[in-house]
Each structure stands twice: as C-alpha cells, then as structure tokens.
C-alpha positions as a printed Julia matrix, in Angstrom:
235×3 Matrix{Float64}:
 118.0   -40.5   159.95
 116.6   -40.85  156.42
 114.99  -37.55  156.67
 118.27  -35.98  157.87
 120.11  -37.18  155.09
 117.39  -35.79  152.71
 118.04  -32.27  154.06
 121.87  -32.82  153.84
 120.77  -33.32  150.03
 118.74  -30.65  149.43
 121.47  -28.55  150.55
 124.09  -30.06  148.83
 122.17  -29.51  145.95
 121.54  -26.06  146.2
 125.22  -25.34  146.36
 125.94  -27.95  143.17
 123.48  -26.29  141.15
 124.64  -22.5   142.09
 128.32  -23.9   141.12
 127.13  -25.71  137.82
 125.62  -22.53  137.43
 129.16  -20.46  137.81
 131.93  -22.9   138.19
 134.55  -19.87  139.81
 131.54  -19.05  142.13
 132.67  -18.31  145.61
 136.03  -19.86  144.66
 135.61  -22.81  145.91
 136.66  -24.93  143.73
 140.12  -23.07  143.29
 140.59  -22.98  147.77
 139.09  -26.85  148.23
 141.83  -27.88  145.35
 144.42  -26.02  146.95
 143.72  -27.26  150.13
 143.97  -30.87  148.67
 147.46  -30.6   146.88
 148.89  -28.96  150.48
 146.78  -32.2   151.74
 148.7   -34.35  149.83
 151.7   -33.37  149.91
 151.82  -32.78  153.77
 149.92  -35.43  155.83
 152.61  -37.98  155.86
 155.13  -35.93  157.86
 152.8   -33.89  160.05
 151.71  -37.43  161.13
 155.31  -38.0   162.25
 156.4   -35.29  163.32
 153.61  -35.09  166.02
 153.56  -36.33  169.14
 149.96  -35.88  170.16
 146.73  -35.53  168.93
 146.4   -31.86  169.59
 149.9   -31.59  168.11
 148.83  -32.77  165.36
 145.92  -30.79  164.94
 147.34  -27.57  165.37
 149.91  -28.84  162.45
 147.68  -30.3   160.0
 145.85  -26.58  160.4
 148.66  -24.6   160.44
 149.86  -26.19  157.02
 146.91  -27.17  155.32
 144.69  -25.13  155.84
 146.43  -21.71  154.03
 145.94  -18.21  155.14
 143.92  -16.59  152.25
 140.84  -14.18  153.59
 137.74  -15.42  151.55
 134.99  -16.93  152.87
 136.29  -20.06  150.75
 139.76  -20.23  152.61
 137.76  -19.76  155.33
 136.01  -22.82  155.04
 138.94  -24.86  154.16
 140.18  -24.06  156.98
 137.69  -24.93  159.53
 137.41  -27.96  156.85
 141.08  -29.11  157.97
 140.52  -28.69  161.92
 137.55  -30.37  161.31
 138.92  -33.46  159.88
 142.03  -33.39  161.78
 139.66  -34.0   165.1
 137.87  -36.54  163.47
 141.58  -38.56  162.67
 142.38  -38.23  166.64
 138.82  -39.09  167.58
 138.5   -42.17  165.89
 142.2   -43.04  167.0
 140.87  -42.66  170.95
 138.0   -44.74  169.77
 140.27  -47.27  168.6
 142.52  -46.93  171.96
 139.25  -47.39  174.31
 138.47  -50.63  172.1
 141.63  -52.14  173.24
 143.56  -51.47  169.56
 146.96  -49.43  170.02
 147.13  -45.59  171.06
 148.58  -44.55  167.63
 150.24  -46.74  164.75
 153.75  -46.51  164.39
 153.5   -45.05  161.01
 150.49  -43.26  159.1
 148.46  -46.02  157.65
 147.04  -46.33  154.4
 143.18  -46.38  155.53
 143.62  -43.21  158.03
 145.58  -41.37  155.06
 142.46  -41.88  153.04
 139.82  -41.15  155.34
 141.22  -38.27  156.44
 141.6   -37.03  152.52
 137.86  -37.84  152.25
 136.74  -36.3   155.02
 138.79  -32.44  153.92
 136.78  -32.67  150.84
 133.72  -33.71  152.59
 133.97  -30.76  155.74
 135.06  -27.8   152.55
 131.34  -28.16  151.32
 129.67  -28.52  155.01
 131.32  -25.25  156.16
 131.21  -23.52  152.96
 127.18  -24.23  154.0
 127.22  -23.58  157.36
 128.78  -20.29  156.21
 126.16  -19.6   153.85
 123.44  -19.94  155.57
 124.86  -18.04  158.51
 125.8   -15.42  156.42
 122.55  -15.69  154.4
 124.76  -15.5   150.84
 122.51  -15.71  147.79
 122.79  -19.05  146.17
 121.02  -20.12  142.58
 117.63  -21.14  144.54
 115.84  -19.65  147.56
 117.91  -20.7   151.1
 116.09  -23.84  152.04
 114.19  -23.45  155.35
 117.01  -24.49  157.98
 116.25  -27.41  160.1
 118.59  -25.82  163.68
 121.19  -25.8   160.71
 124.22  -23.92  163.15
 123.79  -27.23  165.66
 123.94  -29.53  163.09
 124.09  -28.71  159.53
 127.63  -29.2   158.66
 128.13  -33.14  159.99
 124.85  -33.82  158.34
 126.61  -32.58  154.96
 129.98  -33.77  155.81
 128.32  -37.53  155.88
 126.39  -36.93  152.84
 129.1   -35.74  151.08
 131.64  -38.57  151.54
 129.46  -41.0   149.83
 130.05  -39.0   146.55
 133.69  -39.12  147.2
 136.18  -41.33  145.36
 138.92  -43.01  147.48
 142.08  -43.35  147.02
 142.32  -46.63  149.03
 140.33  -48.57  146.6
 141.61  -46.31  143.54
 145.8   -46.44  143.99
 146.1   -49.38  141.26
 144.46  -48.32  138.78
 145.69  -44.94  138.93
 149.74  -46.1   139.46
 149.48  -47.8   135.91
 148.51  -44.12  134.44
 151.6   -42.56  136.43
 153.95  -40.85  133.66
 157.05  -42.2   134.18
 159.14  -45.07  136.38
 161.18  -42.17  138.04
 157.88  -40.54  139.47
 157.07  -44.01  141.22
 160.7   -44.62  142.34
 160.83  -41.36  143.81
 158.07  -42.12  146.45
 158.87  -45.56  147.1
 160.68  -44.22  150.32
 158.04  -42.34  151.43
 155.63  -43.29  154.2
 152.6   -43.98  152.15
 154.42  -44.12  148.32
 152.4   -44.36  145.02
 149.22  -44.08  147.59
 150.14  -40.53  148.49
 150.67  -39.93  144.69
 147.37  -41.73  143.72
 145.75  -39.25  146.37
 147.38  -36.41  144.93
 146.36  -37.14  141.41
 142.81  -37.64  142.29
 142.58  -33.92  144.08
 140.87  -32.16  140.89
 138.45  -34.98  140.62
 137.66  -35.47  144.4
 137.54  -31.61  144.56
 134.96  -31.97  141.56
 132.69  -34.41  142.52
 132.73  -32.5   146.12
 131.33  -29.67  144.63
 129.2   -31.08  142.17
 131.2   -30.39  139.12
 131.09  -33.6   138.24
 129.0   -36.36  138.23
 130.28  -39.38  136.41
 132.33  -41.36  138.87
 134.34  -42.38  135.69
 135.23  -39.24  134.82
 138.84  -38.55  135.3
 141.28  -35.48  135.64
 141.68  -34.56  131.49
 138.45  -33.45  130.14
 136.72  -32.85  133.05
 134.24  -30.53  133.65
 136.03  -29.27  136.74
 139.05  -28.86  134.65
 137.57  -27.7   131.58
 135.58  -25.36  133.25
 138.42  -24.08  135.77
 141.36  -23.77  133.1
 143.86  -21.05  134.39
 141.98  -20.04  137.28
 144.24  -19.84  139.93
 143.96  -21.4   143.16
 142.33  -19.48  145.68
C-alpha cells in the first residue's frame, strides 16, 4: 500500500509542478473552482429532491458537473459522478451495517466528504486523462504502474489528505463572515453557515488540490491561487 501511495505522489507531483509552473495551465484551476461554487451552492437540494441513489447521481452530474468541452470540464465532470457514487456507496455500506437507508436530511459529515472527495476525483481524472491522452506535462510521464485500472482512486486517496475540511473548519471561518445578514440568510437552510464555510473555502480547497498552494494556513486573500488566477475566468 505504501508503495501505491508513493506512485499516487509522484504523479500528483508532476501535475503540481507543471501547474506551479503555469498556474492557467490546462484550466484547471478555473473548471475545478467552478465546479466547487456549483458544488456549494447545489448539494443541499439535489440531496432532497432525490429519491434514490441513482437519482441522485444523475442530478448531482447534471448540475455540477457543467457542460464546457475542455479536457478540464471534462474531468470535473467524471470528478462529480465519481464522487456522487462514492456518497451512495458508503450510504449502502452504512444500510448493510444495520445504520438507516438514507438520513432524513443531508448531514453535515456527508456534505463534507462529498466536497472533499470533487476536489480530490478533479486531479485523479485530470491524470487519468493525461496519461491516456499522453499530454506533455513539466517532467517526463512517469512510467505507469496499469495506471487506466487504477490510477485515479490511487490519486483520489492521496489527494484528500491535502484537503482542508469544512467540517472541522466552519467556526473559524463563520467569525470571518462579512456581515450578520449573510449568516441569517442561511440559517434556514439545510446545512447553514456550513454550506457557506464550504463555499468560502472553494479557492483554497481548489488550490491546495492542485498544488497551488501549500501552506495549510494560507487563506483565500493573498493566495497564490488567487494571486496568480486574478481575472481569469472560470472555465
């Protein structure tokens, strides 16, 4: 396992340094932040509004996952199935270990691990692409390892681990929330200030994804994401 998650790295790291290298490469950065604001804005009532897991697939797709052509979108998009089938698999997991079919309500934890795991999938199909597609990155393609089987969950699983959450993160980030009538207005909401927390964080999780940043400190103003994506619009 250790040496699976070393190749997971070494790819990973490819792509960081090709994007350190050109920040707009691929535009990446501008589909996987995209993705994360439509993310953001519409789990909570996909979750509700579906009565099934495959209902809910085909929703969270349809809506998050955008319709531009490049091989960016294209990732997102596989990206949101992707994660979408991991939310109803580890509900059935639940179900066969005796825990309800499906909450009443989207919960706080599968909000976040389903946020996690968008960012997570962008970069392990944006790779699986690649090196399907044998597109130059800044370093010779690393000698694949059966990469179509299993490259992408062995970057997915990698990546995560770089990932903030929004779980852990919601306090802190609610006292930096502009004003009282930005909290008010999502205290009605399914999943309130956490959904705004989450939707906050997108630059930065989108950032550290695609290793444009480093620091897990570093926050949305001044980062190098930011700094280094000012005006470019979203894919």
């Amino acid at each position: 396992m250790a040496r699976l998650d070393d190749i997971a790295a070494d790819y990973v790291g490819v792509l960081h340094r090709t994007l350190r290298e050109d920040p707009t490469a691929f535009g990446l950065y501008g589909a996987a932040r995209a993705g994360g604001e439509r993310l953001t804005a519409g789990m909570p009532s996909i979750w509700e509004l579906s009565e099934n897991g495959e209902e809910f697939v085909t929703r969270f797709t349809r809506a998050v996952g955008g319709d531009g052509g490049t091989m960016a979108d294209a990732a997102v998009r596989r990206a949101t199935a992707s994660s979408a089938r991991k939310l109803v698999q580890a509900l059935d997991q639940q179900s066969q270990a005796g825990a309800p079919p499906r909450p009443g309500g989207l919960s706080g934890d599968l909000f976040c691990m389903v946020y996690q795991w968008f960012f997570a999938d962008v970069v392990a199909e944006f790779l699986r692409s690649a090196i399907a597609e044998k597109v130059k990155l800044v370093v010779p393609l690393l000698p694949a390892v059966d990469p179509e089987d299993h490259i992408a969950d062995w970057v997915a699983e990698h990546v995560v681990g770089l990932l903030p959450n929004p779980c852990e993160e919601a306090a802190e980030l609610q006292e930096a929330v502009d004003t009282a009538q930005a909290v008010a207005s999502t205290a009605e909401e399914p999943l309130g200030a956490l959904r705004l927390a989450a939707e906050r964080l997108v630059p930065q999780t989108a950032g550290r994804a695609l290793g444009l940043l480093t620091d897990p400190a570093d926050s949305e103003g001044g980062t190098t994401a930011d700094t280094s994506h000012r005006g470019e619009p979203a894919a």
